[in-house]
C-alpha atoms as one frame of an Amber mdcrd trajectory, in Angstrom:
protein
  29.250 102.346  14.251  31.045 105.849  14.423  34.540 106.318  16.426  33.842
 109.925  17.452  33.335 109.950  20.903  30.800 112.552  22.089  30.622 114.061
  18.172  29.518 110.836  16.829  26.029 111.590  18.696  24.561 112.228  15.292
  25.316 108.672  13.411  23.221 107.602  16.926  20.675 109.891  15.759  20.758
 109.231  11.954  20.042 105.833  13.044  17.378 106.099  15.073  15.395 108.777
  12.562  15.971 105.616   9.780  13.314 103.683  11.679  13.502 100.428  13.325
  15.170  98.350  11.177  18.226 100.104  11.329  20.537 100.587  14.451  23.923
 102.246  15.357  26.637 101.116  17.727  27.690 104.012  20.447  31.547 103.923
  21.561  33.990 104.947  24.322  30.759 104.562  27.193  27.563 102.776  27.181
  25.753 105.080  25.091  21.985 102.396  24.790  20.293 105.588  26.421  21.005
 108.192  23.870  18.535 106.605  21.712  16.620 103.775  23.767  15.604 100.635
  21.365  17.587 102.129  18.431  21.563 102.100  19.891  22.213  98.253  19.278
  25.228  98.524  21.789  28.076 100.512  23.154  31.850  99.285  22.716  32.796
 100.810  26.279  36.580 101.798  26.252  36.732 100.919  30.321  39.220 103.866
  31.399  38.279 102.863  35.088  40.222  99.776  34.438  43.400 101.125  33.035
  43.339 103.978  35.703  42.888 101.133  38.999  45.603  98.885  37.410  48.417
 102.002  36.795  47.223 103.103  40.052  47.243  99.749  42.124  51.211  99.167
  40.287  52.195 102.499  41.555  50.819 101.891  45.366  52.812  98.566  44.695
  56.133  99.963  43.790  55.688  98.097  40.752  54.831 100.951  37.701  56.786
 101.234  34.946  56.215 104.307  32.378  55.211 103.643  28.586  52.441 101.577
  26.548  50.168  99.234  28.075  47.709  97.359  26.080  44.055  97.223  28.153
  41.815  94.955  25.113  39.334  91.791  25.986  42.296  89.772  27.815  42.980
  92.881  30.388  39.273  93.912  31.047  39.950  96.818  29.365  36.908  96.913
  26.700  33.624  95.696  26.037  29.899  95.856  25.435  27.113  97.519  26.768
  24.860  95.405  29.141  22.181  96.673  25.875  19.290  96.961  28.124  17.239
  98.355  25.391  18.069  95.856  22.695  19.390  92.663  24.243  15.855  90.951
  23.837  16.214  91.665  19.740  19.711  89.055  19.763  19.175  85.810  19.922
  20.890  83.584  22.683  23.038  81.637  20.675  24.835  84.930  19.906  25.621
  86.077  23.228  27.145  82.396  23.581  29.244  82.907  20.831  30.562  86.211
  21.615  31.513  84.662  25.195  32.806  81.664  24.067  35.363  83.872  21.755
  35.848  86.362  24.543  37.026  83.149  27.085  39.035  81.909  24.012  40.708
  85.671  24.444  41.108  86.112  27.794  43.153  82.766  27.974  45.232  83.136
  25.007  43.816  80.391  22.974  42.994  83.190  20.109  45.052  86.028  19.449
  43.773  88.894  18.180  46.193  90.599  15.569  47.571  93.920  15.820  49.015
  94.728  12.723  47.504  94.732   9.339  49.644  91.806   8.207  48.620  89.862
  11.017  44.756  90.891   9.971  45.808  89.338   6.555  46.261  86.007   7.783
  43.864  85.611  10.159  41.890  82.897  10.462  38.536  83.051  12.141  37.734
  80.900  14.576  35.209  78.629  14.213  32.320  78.402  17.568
C-alpha cells in the first residue's frame, strides 16, 4: 500500500513483478488497471464528492470557509469496485467491510482521529 499518488506507480509494479501471491493497494483513484489481477484495490480519495458538496453549499447560500472532513460517513472515500481481483475475496469479507462501513455511516463506530484515540480503540467485533 504506498501513499504517493501518481509516484507510487512503482510499489504497483514491484508488486506485480513479485508474482501472484503478492499484491499492492493503489490510492487517491481506482488504480485495478495499472496492473490488472495484481492491484488488490484502490482506496479512492472521491474529490468529486467534496467538490459537489462545497459547490451545492455555495449555490445554497450556505458555505462556510475552513476544514471539512469528507471520510466513510460523508461519501468521501472508498474502494475500488476491484474488477480484477474481487473474485480472489471471499464473500464473507465484503459483508464485513459493509457491515463496518453502515456501522460508520450512522455513527454507531467512530473512527479516531488522533493517536490517543487510536490507543484506545477497540475493534469492533462483526
Amino acid at each position: 500500500f504506498h501513499a504517493a499518488g501518481k509516484g507510487g506507480l512503482g510499489v504497483l509494479h514491484a508488486a506485480a513483478e513479485a508474482g501472484p501471491s503478492h499484491y499492492g493497494i493503489g490510492v487517491d483513484r481506482d488504480q485495478d488497471d495499472e496492473h490488472p489481477g495484481r492491484v488488490l484495490t484502490s482506496m479512492m480519495k472521491r474529490v468529486d464528492a467534496a467538490v459537489f458538496a462545497a459547490v451545492k453549499d455555495l449555490a445554497e447560500g450556505r458555505w462556510k470557509a475552513g476544514e471539512r472532513v469528507f471520510g466513510i460517513k460523508e461519501g468521501g472515500i472508498g474502494l475500488s469496485p476491484m474488477r480484477h481481483t474481487r473474485h480472489r475475496v471471499p464473500k464473507a469479507v465484503f459483508e464485513r467491510l459493509s457491515k463496518l462501513e453502515k456501522q460508520i455511516r450512522v455513527g454507531k463506530l467512530q473512527v479516531p482521529k488522533t493517536e490517543e484515540e487510536v490507543q484506545v480503540f477497540v475493534p469492533p467485533t462483526v
